[in-house]
Amino acid sequence: MTVEQTRTVLVAAELERACVQFLYREAELLDEADYTGWFDTCLSEDLEYLIPIRTTRERSSGVSEFSRQAYHMKDTYASLRLRVDRLLTEHAWAEDPPSRTRRVVTNVRVRELGPDEVEVKSYLTLHRSQWDTVDYDLLVAERQDVLRSEADEWRLRRREVLLNHTILGTANLGIFL
């Protein structure tokens, strides 16, 4: 299939709506700091969760701006379980006090990969604040997800977060994108 053909392939409105609703529900769970609910209802057991580091390169280099060796996060279902479990303890110092977040998910594009998998690309703007200050973090990214239908529910099988930033202006990345 050519690039032009993939641009014109439309998915059923019901499928697109189901994927958008999954992303909205996931954002709500994370914004409400319901990490257990997020982990238990949104993630597939063979999950890959990647946030590669972005570098600045000349346009003519032909090399991706995103590293394949260095990551802000490179997690699996098991390592995310450890992160979630730690967030629920008093030892998550980066999240004490907890961040107040608001995720805005837009520009959702859905493409069928097979009978039970879809590729979902979306844009994410995340506002994050802590403490009682006027300071805040604003993170902007494209997310490239693969969702899989498991027991008639969508689950996140793979996520690659492509940050707009080469340097993060946040003191830590103790939240999920």
PDB file of C-alpha atoms in Angstrom:
ATOM      1  CA  MET A   1       0.000   0.000   0.000  1.00  0.00           C
ATOM      2  CA  THR A   2       1.367   3.393  -0.927  1.00  0.00           C
ATOM      3  CA  VAL A   3       1.488   6.412   1.349  1.00  0.00           C
ATOM      4  CA  GLU A   4      -1.310   8.007  -0.669  1.00  0.00           C
ATOM      5  CA  GLN A   5      -3.498   4.919  -0.258  1.00  0.00           C
ATOM      6  CA  THR A   6      -2.980   4.811   3.527  1.00  0.00           C
ATOM      7  CA  ARG A   7      -4.087   8.434   3.769  1.00  0.00           C
ATOM      8  CA  THR A   8      -7.423   7.626   2.168  1.00  0.00           C
ATOM      9  CA  VAL A   9      -8.202   4.429   4.101  1.00  0.00           C
ATOM     10  CA  LEU A  10     -10.938   5.277   6.562  1.00  0.00           C
ATOM     11  CA  VAL A  11     -11.835   3.174   9.557  1.00  0.00           C
ATOM     12  CA  ALA A  12     -15.382   2.658  10.705  1.00  0.00           C
ATOM     13  CA  ALA A  13     -16.713   5.513  12.824  1.00  0.00           C
ATOM     14  CA  GLU A  14     -17.474   3.075  15.664  1.00  0.00           C
ATOM     15  CA  LEU A  15     -13.865   1.868  15.735  1.00  0.00           C
ATOM     16  CA  GLU A  16     -12.486   5.404  15.719  1.00  0.00           C
ATOM     17  CA  ARG A  17     -14.891   6.427  18.488  1.00  0.00           C
ATOM     18  CA  ALA A  18     -13.917   3.407  20.614  1.00  0.00           C
ATOM     19  CA  CYS A  19     -10.227   4.298  20.285  1.00  0.00           C
ATOM     20  CA  VAL A  20     -10.843   7.966  21.125  1.00  0.00           C
ATOM     21  CA  GLN A  21     -12.918   6.959  24.154  1.00  0.00           C
ATOM     22  CA  PHE A  22     -10.084   4.660  25.289  1.00  0.00           C
ATOM     23  CA  LEU A  23      -7.613   7.577  25.129  1.00  0.00           C
ATOM     24  CA  TYR A  24      -9.996   9.897  26.983  1.00  0.00           C
ATOM     25  CA  ARG A  25     -10.657   7.326  29.716  1.00  0.00           C
ATOM     26  CA  GLU A  26      -6.917   6.691  30.061  1.00  0.00           C
ATOM     27  CA  ALA A  27      -6.244  10.453  30.400  1.00  0.00           C
ATOM     28  CA  GLU A  28      -8.955  10.727  33.032  1.00  0.00           C
ATOM     29  CA  LEU A  29      -7.539   7.844  35.082  1.00  0.00           C
ATOM     30  CA  LEU A  30      -4.043   9.351  34.978  1.00  0.00           C
ATOM     31  CA  ASP A  31      -5.247  12.892  35.757  1.00  0.00           C
ATOM     32  CA  GLU A  32      -7.149  11.518  38.761  1.00  0.00           C
ATOM     33  CA  ALA A  33      -3.962   9.678  39.852  1.00  0.00           C
ATOM     34  CA  ASP A  34      -5.815   6.358  39.614  1.00  0.00           C
ATOM     35  CA  TYR A  35      -2.649   4.524  38.636  1.00  0.00           C
ATOM     36  CA  THR A  36      -3.972   1.146  39.741  1.00  0.00           C
ATOM     37  CA  GLY A  37      -7.100   1.615  37.618  1.00  0.00           C
ATOM     38  CA  TRP A  38      -4.945   2.687  34.664  1.00  0.00           C
ATOM     39  CA  PHE A  39      -2.611  -0.257  35.042  1.00  0.00           C
ATOM     40  CA  ASP A  40      -5.387  -2.814  35.540  1.00  0.00           C
ATOM     41  CA  THR A  41      -7.725  -1.650  32.762  1.00  0.00           C
ATOM     42  CA  CYS A  42      -5.571  -0.018  30.082  1.00  0.00           C
ATOM     43  CA  LEU A  43      -2.346  -2.005  29.724  1.00  0.00           C
ATOM     44  CA  SER A  44      -1.626  -5.240  27.894  1.00  0.00           C
ATOM     45  CA  GLU A  45       0.690  -7.749  29.557  1.00  0.00           C
ATOM     46  CA  ASP A  46       3.169  -7.604  26.638  1.00  0.00           C
ATOM     47  CA  LEU A  47       3.343  -3.811  26.752  1.00  0.00           C
ATOM     48  CA  GLU A  48       6.251  -1.787  25.361  1.00  0.00           C
ATOM     49  CA  TYR A  49       6.332   1.833  26.613  1.00  0.00           C
ATOM     50  CA  LEU A  50       9.006   4.031  25.016  1.00  0.00           C
ATOM     51  CA  ILE A  51       9.963   7.681  25.274  1.00  0.00           C
ATOM     52  CA  PRO A  52      13.082   8.064  23.131  1.00  0.00           C
ATOM     53  CA  ILE A  53      15.352  11.061  23.592  1.00  0.00           C
ATOM     54  CA  ARG A  54      15.077  13.615  20.805  1.00  0.00           C
ATOM     55  CA  THR A  55      18.200  15.206  19.392  1.00  0.00           C
ATOM     56  CA  THR A  56      18.620  18.106  17.018  1.00  0.00           C
ATOM     57  CA  ARG A  57      20.001  17.106  13.638  1.00  0.00           C
ATOM     58  CA  GLU A  58      20.486  18.792  10.324  1.00  0.00           C
ATOM     59  CA  ARG A  59      17.682  18.145   7.904  1.00  0.00           C
ATOM     60  CA  SER A  60      20.019  16.711   5.288  1.00  0.00           C
ATOM     61  CA  SER A  61      21.381  14.006   7.601  1.00  0.00           C
ATOM     62  CA  GLY A  62      18.479  11.677   6.820  1.00  0.00           C
ATOM     63  CA  VAL A  63      18.719  10.270  10.355  1.00  0.00           C
ATOM     64  CA  SER A  64      15.780  10.265  12.744  1.00  0.00           C
ATOM     65  CA  GLU A  65      15.794  12.888  15.466  1.00  0.00           C
ATOM     66  CA  PHE A  66      14.830  10.159  17.939  1.00  0.00           C
ATOM     67  CA  SER A  67      17.457   7.953  19.517  1.00  0.00           C
ATOM     68  CA  ARG A  68      17.168   4.176  19.353  1.00  0.00           C
ATOM     69  CA  GLN A  69      19.750   3.791  22.146  1.00  0.00           C
ATOM     70  CA  ALA A  70      18.749   6.374  24.766  1.00  0.00           C
ATOM     71  CA  TYR A  71      15.332   6.811  26.369  1.00  0.00           C
ATOM     72  CA  HIS A  72      13.644   8.902  29.015  1.00  0.00           C
ATOM     73  CA  MET A  73      11.595   5.757  29.641  1.00  0.00           C
ATOM     74  CA  LYS A  74      11.885   2.283  28.177  1.00  0.00           C
ATOM     75  CA  ASP A  75       9.456   0.130  30.090  1.00  0.00           C
ATOM     76  CA  THR A  76       7.540  -3.095  29.971  1.00  0.00           C
ATOM     77  CA  TYR A  77       4.417  -4.224  31.766  1.00  0.00           C
ATOM     78  CA  ALA A  78       6.564  -5.557  34.633  1.00  0.00           C
ATOM     79  CA  SER A  79       8.672  -2.399  35.029  1.00  0.00           C
ATOM     80  CA  LEU A  80       5.571  -0.183  34.861  1.00  0.00           C
ATOM     81  CA  ARG A  81       4.030  -2.337  37.593  1.00  0.00           C
ATOM     82  CA  LEU A  82       7.039  -1.437  39.766  1.00  0.00           C
ATOM     83  CA  ARG A  83       6.612   2.272  38.950  1.00  0.00           C
ATOM     84  CA  VAL A  84       2.907   2.181  39.775  1.00  0.00           C
ATOM     85  CA  ASP A  85       3.477   0.247  43.002  1.00  0.00           C
ATOM     86  CA  ARG A  86       6.133   2.761  44.062  1.00  0.00           C
ATOM     87  CA  LEU A  87       3.828   5.715  43.337  1.00  0.00           C
ATOM     88  CA  LEU A  88       1.421   4.244  45.870  1.00  0.00           C
ATOM     89  CA  THR A  89       4.014   4.385  48.676  1.00  0.00           C
ATOM     90  CA  GLU A  90       5.595   7.204  50.666  1.00  0.00           C
ATOM     91  CA  HIS A  91       8.861   6.580  48.784  1.00  0.00           C
ATOM     92  CA  ALA A  92       7.842   8.304  45.545  1.00  0.00           C
ATOM     93  CA  TRP A  93       9.630  11.540  46.469  1.00  0.00           C
ATOM     94  CA  ALA A  94       9.354  13.058  42.996  1.00  0.00           C
ATOM     95  CA  GLU A  95       5.578  12.808  43.350  1.00  0.00           C
ATOM     96  CA  ASP A  96       5.263  14.034  46.936  1.00  0.00           C
ATOM     97  CA  PRO A  97       3.221  16.148  46.897  1.00  0.00           C
ATOM     98  CA  PRO A  98       1.502  14.540  43.902  1.00  0.00           C
ATOM     99  CA  SER A  99       1.529  16.337  40.587  1.00  0.00           C
ATOM    100  CA  ARG A 100      -1.662  17.962  39.427  1.00  0.00           C
ATOM    101  CA  THR A 101      -2.003  17.113  35.764  1.00  0.00           C
ATOM    102  CA  ARG A 102      -4.367  17.785  32.919  1.00  0.00           C
ATOM    103  CA  ARG A 103      -3.971  15.919  29.652  1.00  0.00           C
ATOM    104  CA  VAL A 104      -5.424  17.198  26.400  1.00  0.00           C
ATOM    105  CA  VAL A 105      -5.559  14.511  23.705  1.00  0.00           C
ATOM    106  CA  THR A 106      -6.223  15.675  20.141  1.00  0.00           C
ATOM    107  CA  ASN A 107      -5.686  14.886  16.459  1.00  0.00           C
ATOM    108  CA  VAL A 108      -6.508  11.201  16.880  1.00  0.00           C
ATOM    109  CA  ARG A 109      -5.881   9.116  13.753  1.00  0.00           C
ATOM    110  CA  VAL A 110      -6.753   5.408  13.638  1.00  0.00           C
ATOM    111  CA  ARG A 111      -5.549   2.745  11.218  1.00  0.00           C
ATOM    112  CA  GLU A 112      -6.481  -0.924  11.353  1.00  0.00           C
ATOM    113  CA  LEU A 113      -3.532  -3.314  11.581  1.00  0.00           C
ATOM    114  CA  GLY A 114      -5.561  -6.507  11.796  1.00  0.00           C
ATOM    115  CA  PRO A 115      -8.788  -7.873  13.203  1.00  0.00           C
ATOM    116  CA  ASP A 116      -7.804  -7.150  16.826  1.00  0.00           C
ATOM    117  CA  GLU A 117      -5.146  -4.415  16.556  1.00  0.00           C
ATOM    118  CA  VAL A 118      -5.148  -0.778  15.566  1.00  0.00           C
ATOM    119  CA  GLU A 119      -2.506   1.903  15.285  1.00  0.00           C
ATOM    120  CA  VAL A 120      -3.613   5.109  16.993  1.00  0.00           C
ATOM    121  CA  LYS A 121      -1.659   8.313  16.623  1.00  0.00           C
ATOM    122  CA  SER A 122      -2.561  11.281  18.774  1.00  0.00           C
ATOM    123  CA  TYR A 123      -1.179  14.550  20.039  1.00  0.00           C
ATOM    124  CA  LEU A 124      -0.792  15.103  23.754  1.00  0.00           C
ATOM    125  CA  THR A 125      -0.449  18.359  25.655  1.00  0.00           C
ATOM    126  CA  LEU A 126       0.164  17.816  29.346  1.00  0.00           C
ATOM    127  CA  HIS A 127       0.034  20.563  31.967  1.00  0.00           C
ATOM    128  CA  ARG A 128       1.650  19.615  35.270  1.00  0.00           C
ATOM    129  CA  SER A 129       2.030  21.567  38.490  1.00  0.00           C
ATOM    130  CA  GLN A 130       3.173  20.795  42.026  1.00  0.00           C
ATOM    131  CA  TRP A 131       3.390  22.675  45.264  1.00  0.00           C
ATOM    132  CA  ASP A 132       1.881  26.134  45.694  1.00  0.00           C
ATOM    133  CA  THR A 133       3.719  28.061  42.999  1.00  0.00           C
ATOM    134  CA  VAL A 134       2.998  29.658  39.668  1.00  0.00           C
ATOM    135  CA  ASP A 135       5.534  27.328  38.036  1.00  0.00           C
ATOM    136  CA  TYR A 136       4.321  24.519  35.809  1.00  0.00           C
ATOM    137  CA  ASP A 137       5.544  22.080  33.189  1.00  0.00           C
ATOM    138  CA  LEU A 138       4.068  21.882  29.728  1.00  0.00           C
ATOM    139  CA  LEU A 139       4.904  18.750  27.754  1.00  0.00           C
ATOM    140  CA  VAL A 140       3.881  18.321  24.115  1.00  0.00           C
ATOM    141  CA  ALA A 141       4.202  15.102  22.137  1.00  0.00           C
ATOM    142  CA  GLU A 142       2.893  12.812  19.475  1.00  0.00           C
ATOM    143  CA  ARG A 143       1.966   9.369  20.749  1.00  0.00           C
ATOM    144  CA  GLN A 144       2.117   6.386  18.436  1.00  0.00           C
ATOM    145  CA  ASP A 145       0.119   3.609  20.041  1.00  0.00           C
ATOM    146  CA  VAL A 146      -0.880   0.099  19.168  1.00  0.00           C
ATOM    147  CA  LEU A 147      -4.122  -0.936  20.823  1.00  0.00           C
ATOM    148  CA  ARG A 148      -5.255  -4.540  20.989  1.00  0.00           C
ATOM    149  CA  SER A 149      -8.720  -5.863  21.687  1.00  0.00           C
ATOM    150  CA  GLU A 150      -8.511  -8.250  24.640  1.00  0.00           C
ATOM    151  CA  ALA A 151     -11.743  -9.757  25.988  1.00  0.00           C
ATOM    152  CA  ASP A 152     -13.695  -7.090  24.054  1.00  0.00           C
ATOM    153  CA  GLU A 153     -11.772  -4.223  25.683  1.00  0.00           C
ATOM    154  CA  TRP A 154      -9.010  -2.112  24.180  1.00  0.00           C
ATOM    155  CA  ARG A 155      -5.609  -2.379  25.858  1.00  0.00           C
ATOM    156  CA  LEU A 156      -2.403  -0.498  25.179  1.00  0.00           C
ATOM    157  CA  ARG A 157       0.059  -2.933  23.562  1.00  0.00           C
ATOM    158  CA  ARG A 158       2.744  -0.409  22.566  1.00  0.00           C
ATOM    159  CA  ARG A 159       3.287   3.296  23.088  1.00  0.00           C
ATOM    160  CA  GLU A 160       6.047   5.454  21.678  1.00  0.00           C
ATOM    161  CA  VAL A 161       5.965   9.035  22.896  1.00  0.00           C
ATOM    162  CA  LEU A 162       7.745  11.457  20.564  1.00  0.00           C
ATOM    163  CA  LEU A 163       8.328  14.592  22.614  1.00  0.00           C
ATOM    164  CA  ASN A 164       8.647  17.950  20.886  1.00  0.00           C
ATOM    165  CA  HIS A 165      11.372  18.774  23.391  1.00  0.00           C
ATOM    166  CA  THR A 166      15.070  18.017  23.122  1.00  0.00           C
ATOM    167  CA  ILE A 167      15.588  19.249  26.685  1.00  0.00           C
ATOM    168  CA  LEU A 168      12.885  18.637  29.255  1.00  0.00           C
ATOM    169  CA  GLY A 169      12.107  21.619  31.434  1.00  0.00           C
ATOM    170  CA  THR A 170      10.765  19.372  34.168  1.00  0.00           C
ATOM    171  CA  ALA A 171      12.763  18.359  37.220  1.00  0.00           C
ATOM    172  CA  ASN A 172      11.657  14.737  36.846  1.00  0.00           C
ATOM    173  CA  LEU A 173       9.482  12.517  34.724  1.00  0.00           C
ATOM    174  CA  GLY A 174       7.575  10.805  37.523  1.00  0.00           C
ATOM    175  CA  ILE A 175       4.337  10.796  35.536  1.00  0.00           C
ATOM    176  CA  PHE A 176       3.059   8.774  32.603  1.00  0.00           C
ATOM    177  CA  LEU A 177       2.530  10.271  29.181  1.00  0.00           C
TER     178      LEU A 177
END
